Short mmCIF file of C-alpha atoms in Angstrom, two decimals:
data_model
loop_
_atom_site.label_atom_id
_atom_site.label_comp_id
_atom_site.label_asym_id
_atom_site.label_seq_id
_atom_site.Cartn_x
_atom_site.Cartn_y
_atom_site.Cartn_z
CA UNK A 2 -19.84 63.89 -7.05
CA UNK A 3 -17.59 62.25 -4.87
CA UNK A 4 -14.91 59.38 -6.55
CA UNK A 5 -14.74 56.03 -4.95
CA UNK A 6 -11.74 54.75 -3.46
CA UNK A 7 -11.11 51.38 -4.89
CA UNK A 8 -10.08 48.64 -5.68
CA UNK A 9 -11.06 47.20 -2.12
CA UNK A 10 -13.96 48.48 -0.47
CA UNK A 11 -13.97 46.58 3.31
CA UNK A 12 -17.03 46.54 5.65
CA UNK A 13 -16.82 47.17 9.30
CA UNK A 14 -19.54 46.64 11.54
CA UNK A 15 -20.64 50.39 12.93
CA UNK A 16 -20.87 48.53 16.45
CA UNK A 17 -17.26 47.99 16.81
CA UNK A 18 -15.57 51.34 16.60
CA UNK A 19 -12.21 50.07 18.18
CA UNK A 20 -12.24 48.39 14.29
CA UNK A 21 -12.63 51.87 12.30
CA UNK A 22 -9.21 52.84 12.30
CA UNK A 23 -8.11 49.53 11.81
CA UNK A 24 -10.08 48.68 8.79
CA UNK A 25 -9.13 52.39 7.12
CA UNK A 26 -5.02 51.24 6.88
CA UNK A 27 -5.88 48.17 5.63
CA UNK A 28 -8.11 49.12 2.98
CA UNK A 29 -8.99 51.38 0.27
CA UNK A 30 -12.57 52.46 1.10
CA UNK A 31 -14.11 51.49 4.54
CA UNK A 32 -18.10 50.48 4.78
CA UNK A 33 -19.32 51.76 7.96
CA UNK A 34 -22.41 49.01 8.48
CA UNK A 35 -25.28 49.76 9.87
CA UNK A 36 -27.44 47.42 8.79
CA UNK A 37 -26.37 43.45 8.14
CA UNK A 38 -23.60 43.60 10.52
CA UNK A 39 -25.28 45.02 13.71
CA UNK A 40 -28.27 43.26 15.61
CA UNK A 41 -31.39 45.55 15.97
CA UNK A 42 -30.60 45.87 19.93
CA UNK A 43 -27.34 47.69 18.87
CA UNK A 44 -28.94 49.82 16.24
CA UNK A 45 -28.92 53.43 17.82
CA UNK A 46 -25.26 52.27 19.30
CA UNK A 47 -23.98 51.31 15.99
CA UNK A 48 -25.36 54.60 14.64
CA UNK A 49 -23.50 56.84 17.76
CA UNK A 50 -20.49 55.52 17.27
CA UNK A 51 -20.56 55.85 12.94
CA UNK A 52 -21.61 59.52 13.81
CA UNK A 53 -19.02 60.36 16.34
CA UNK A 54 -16.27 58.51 13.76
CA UNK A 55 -17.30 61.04 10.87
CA UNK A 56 -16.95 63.61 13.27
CA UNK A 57 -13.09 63.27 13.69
CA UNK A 58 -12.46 61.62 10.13
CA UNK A 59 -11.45 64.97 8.41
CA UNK A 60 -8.48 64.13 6.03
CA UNK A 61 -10.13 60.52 5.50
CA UNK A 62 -13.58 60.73 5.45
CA UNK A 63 -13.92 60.33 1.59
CA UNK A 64 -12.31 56.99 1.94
CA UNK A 65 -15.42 56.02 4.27
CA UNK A 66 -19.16 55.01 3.31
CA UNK A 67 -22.10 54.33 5.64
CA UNK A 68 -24.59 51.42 4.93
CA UNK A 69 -27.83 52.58 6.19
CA UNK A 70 -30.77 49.76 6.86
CA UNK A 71 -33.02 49.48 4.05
CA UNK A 72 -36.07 52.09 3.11
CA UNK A 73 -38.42 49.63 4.59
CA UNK A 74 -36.51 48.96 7.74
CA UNK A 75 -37.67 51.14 11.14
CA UNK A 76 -34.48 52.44 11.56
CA UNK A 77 -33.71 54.02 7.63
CA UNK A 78 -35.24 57.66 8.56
CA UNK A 79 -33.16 57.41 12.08
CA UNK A 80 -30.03 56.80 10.15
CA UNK A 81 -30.40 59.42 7.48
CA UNK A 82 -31.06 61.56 10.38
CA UNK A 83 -28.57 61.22 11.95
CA UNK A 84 -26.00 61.21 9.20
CA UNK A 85 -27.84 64.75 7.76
CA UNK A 86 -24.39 67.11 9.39
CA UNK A 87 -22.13 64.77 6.48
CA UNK A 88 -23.92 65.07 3.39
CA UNK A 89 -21.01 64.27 1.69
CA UNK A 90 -20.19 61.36 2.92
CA UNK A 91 -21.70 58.54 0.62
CA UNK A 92 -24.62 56.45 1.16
CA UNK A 93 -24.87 52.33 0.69
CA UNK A 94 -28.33 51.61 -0.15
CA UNK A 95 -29.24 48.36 0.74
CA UNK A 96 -32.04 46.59 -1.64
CA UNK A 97 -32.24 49.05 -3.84
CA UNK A 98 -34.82 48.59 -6.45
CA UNK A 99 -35.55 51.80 -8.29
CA UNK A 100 -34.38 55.25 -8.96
CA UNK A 101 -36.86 56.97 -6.91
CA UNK A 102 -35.41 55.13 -3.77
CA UNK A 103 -32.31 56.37 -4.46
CA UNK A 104 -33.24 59.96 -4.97
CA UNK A 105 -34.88 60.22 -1.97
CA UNK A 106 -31.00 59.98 -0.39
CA UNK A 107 -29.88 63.07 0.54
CA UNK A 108 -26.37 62.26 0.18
CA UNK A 109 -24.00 60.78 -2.67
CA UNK A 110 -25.26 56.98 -2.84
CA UNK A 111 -23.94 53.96 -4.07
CA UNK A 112 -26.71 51.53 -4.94
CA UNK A 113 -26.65 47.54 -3.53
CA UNK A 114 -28.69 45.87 -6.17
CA UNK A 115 -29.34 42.37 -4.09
CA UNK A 116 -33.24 41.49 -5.24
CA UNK A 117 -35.25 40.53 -8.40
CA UNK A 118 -36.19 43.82 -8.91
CA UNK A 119 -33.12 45.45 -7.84
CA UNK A 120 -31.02 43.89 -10.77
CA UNK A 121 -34.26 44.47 -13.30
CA UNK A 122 -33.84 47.97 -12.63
CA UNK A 123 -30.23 48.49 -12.31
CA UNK A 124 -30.56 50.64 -15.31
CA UNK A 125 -32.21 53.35 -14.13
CA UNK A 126 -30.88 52.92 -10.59
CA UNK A 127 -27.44 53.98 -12.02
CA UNK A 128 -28.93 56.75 -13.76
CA UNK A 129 -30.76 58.59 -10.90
CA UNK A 130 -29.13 61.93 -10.76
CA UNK A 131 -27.07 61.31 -6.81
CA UNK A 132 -26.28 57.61 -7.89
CA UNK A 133 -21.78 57.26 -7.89
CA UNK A 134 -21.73 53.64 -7.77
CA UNK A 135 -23.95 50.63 -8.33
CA UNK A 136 -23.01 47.00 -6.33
CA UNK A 137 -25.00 43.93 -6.59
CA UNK A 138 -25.34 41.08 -3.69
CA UNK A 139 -25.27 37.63 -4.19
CA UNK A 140 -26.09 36.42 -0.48
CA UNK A 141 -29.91 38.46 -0.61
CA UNK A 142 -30.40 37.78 -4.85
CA UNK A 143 -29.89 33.36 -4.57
CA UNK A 144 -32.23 33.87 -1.46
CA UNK A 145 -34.37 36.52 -2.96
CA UNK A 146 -34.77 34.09 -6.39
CA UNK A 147 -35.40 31.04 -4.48
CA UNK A 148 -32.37 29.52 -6.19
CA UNK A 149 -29.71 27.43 -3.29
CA UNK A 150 -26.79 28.72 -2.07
CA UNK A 151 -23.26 27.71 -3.41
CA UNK A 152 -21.40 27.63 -6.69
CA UNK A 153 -21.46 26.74 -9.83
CA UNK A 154 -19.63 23.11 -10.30
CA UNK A 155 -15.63 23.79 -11.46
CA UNK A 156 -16.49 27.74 -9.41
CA UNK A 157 -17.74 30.88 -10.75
CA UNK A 158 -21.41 31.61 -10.18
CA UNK A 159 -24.33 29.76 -11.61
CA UNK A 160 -25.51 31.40 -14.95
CA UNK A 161 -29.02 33.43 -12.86
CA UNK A 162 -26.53 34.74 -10.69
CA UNK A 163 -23.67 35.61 -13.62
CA UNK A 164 -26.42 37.24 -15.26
CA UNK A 165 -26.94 39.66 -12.18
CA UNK A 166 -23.31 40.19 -12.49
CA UNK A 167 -23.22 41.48 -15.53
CA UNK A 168 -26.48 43.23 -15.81
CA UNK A 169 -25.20 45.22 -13.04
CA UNK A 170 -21.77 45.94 -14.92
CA UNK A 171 -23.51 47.34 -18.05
CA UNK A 172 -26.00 49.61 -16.02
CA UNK A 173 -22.98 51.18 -13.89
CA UNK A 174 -20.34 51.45 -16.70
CA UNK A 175 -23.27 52.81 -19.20
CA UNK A 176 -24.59 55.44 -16.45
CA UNK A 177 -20.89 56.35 -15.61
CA UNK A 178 -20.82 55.46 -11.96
CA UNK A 179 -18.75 52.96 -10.36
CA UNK A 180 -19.18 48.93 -10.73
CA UNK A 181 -18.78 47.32 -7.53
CA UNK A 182 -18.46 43.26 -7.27
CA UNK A 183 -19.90 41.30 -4.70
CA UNK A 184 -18.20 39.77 -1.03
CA UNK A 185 -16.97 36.69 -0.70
CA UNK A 186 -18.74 35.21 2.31
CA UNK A 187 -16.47 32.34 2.42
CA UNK A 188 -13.44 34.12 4.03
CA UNK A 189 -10.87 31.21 4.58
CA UNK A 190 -11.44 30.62 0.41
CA UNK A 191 -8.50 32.96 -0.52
CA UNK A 192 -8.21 30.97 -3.92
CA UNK A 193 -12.33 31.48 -4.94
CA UNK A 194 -11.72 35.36 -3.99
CA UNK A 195 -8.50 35.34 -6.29
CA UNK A 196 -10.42 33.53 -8.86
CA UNK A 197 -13.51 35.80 -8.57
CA UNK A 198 -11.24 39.18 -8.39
CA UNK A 199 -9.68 38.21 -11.45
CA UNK A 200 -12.65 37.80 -13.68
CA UNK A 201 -14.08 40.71 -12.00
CA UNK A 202 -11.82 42.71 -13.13
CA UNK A 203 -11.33 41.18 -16.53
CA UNK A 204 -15.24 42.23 -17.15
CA UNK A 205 -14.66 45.72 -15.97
CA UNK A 206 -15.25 45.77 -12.35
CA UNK A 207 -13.71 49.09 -10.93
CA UNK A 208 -13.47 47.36 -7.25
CA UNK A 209 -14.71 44.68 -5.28
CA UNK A 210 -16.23 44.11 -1.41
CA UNK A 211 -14.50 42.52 1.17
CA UNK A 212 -16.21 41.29 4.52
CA UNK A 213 -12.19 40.34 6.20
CA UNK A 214 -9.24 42.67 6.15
CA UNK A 215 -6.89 39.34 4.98
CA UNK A 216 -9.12 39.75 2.02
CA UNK A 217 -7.66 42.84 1.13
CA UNK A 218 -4.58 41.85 0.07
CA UNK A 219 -5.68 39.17 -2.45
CA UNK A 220 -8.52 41.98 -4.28
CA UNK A 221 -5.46 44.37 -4.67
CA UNK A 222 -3.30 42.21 -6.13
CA UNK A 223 -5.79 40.42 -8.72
CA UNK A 224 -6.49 44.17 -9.48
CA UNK A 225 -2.89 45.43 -9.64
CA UNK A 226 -2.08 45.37 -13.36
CA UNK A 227 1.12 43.57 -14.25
CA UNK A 228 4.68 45.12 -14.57
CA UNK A 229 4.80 43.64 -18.23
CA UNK A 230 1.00 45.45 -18.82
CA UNK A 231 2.03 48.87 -17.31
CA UNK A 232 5.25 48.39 -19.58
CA UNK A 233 2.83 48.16 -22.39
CA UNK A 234 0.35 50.62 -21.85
CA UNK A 235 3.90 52.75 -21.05
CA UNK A 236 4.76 52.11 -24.45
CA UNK A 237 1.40 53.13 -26.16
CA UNK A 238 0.90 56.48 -24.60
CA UNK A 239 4.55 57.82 -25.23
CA UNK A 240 4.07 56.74 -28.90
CA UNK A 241 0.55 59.06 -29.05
CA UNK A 242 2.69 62.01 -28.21
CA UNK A 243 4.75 61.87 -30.91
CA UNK A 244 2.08 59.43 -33.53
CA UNK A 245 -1.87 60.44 -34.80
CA UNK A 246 -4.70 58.98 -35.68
CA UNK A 247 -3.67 54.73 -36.01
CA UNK A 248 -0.15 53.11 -34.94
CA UNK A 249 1.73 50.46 -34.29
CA UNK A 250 3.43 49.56 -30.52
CA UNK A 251 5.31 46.06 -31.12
CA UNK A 252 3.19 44.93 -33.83
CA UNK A 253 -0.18 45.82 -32.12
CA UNK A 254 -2.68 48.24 -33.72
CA UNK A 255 -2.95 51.29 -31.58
CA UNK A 256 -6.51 53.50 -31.97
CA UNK A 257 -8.84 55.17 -29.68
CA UNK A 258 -10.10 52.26 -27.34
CA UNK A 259 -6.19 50.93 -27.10
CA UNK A 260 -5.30 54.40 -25.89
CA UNK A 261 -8.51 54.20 -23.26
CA UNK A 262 -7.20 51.03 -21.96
CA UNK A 263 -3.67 51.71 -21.80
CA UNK A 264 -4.74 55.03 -19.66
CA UNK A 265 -7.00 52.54 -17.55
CA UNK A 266 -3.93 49.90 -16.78
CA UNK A 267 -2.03 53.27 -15.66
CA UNK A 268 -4.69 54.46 -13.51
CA UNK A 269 -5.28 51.15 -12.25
CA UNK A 270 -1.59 50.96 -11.68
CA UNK A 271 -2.16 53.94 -9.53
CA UNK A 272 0.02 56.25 -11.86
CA UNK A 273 -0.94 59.62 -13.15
CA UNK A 274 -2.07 59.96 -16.46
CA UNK A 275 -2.67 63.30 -18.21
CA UNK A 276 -5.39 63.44 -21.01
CA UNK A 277 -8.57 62.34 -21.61
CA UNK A 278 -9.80 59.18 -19.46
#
């Protein structure tokens, strides 16, 4: 199975291929959207243009993703269709909201949990046998539960939506595929995105959506480990050549899940670490 390029995964509307190139050096992955971003009279263009970019993407197509329409949409079949030559290329599923949706993707997929139902069954979503990542959508799940848009008082989300957060964290991290936070839709709010990176991240987030390429910048950097953590995790993995079983780095208590972490701030870090991730 394919590994996702994180930590920031930007959408591009499949409409507006003068963007494509554009939106792969600014960001890590690149969502090719056929669905939210593109009006249904620009459907089959959308899906020409997503085709013919695949078609020359050799060295970066596994930076690139395609969100289809959803299963129940007329144009689904048409877009798995045409995306049948690339079946390695990696599938957004929008309003996802079981395993047997998934599955019938022929292609790597990485789940949008954005319903009721969706986030109930995130579980076995992230276990279906083609599932890499699972991402959850806040715009479709406070419309979907009837709830009002906007955030919790003093930021964050409100705790239905938090819960919808985390749910999907568990099932992805517990299945082994990729977490994947929610856009900001607010795209002038650079602080909120910093804010929500951070904790995303905190939790155990592996990367997080952007809808703006000047978002880009502030998921990186809220993602980017810190020169005094790398220093640290430096520390604790050039002790473990030399130490077994328990140690001590500066005081600290150094077992299995330290070592994990300290390999994670590393990889995060975007250094290469040998041994067991």
């Amino acid at each position: 199975m394919p590994e996702l390029r994180g930590p920031a995964l930007l959408f591009c509307p499949g409409d507006r291929p003068e963007r494509f190139d554009k939106a792969l050096a600014a960001a890590d992955s690149v969502v090719l959207d056929l669905e939210d971003a593109v009006g249904p009279e620009h459907k089959d263009l959308a899906r020409a243009h997503v085709v013919e970019a695949l078609g020359r993407l050799d060295r970066d197509r596994d930076r690139v993703l395609v969100r289809v329409n959803a299963p129940s949409s007329p144009w689904h079949a048409d877009d798995l269709r045409a995306l049948a030559p690339f079946r390695e290329v990696v599938v957004m599923l929008p309003m996802a909201d079981g395993a047997a949706a998934v599955e019938a993707v022929p292609h790597p997929v990485v789940a949008l949990c954005e319903t009721a139902r969706g986030v109930l069954s995130a579980q076995e979503i992230a276990a279906a046998g083609n599932c890499v990542g699972v991402m959850w959508g806040s715009e479709d799940l406070v419309a979907d539960l009837g709830g009002r848009p906007g955030r919790a008082p003093g930021g964050g989300y409100r705790p239905a939506v938090e819960e919808a957060r985390t749910r999907i964290l568990y099932a992805a991290r517990a299945a082994g595929v990729t977490p994947i936070d929610t856009v900001l839709v607010d795209i002038a709010d650079l602080d909120t995105l910093a804010a929500d990176s951070t904790a995303s991240v905190s939790a155990g987030y592996a990367a997080k959506a952007c809808i703006h390429p000047k978002q880009v910048a502030v998921v990186r950097a809220a993602f980017r480990p810190s020169d005094a953590e790398v220093r640290w995790a430096d520390a604790v993995l050039a002790a473990a050549e030399t130490e077994s079983g328990v140690f001590v780095v500066d005081g600290r208590m150094v077992d299995a899940p330290v070592l994990a972490h300290a390999r994670e701030v590393l990889r995060q870090a975007g250094v290469a670490v040998a041994g067991p991730q």
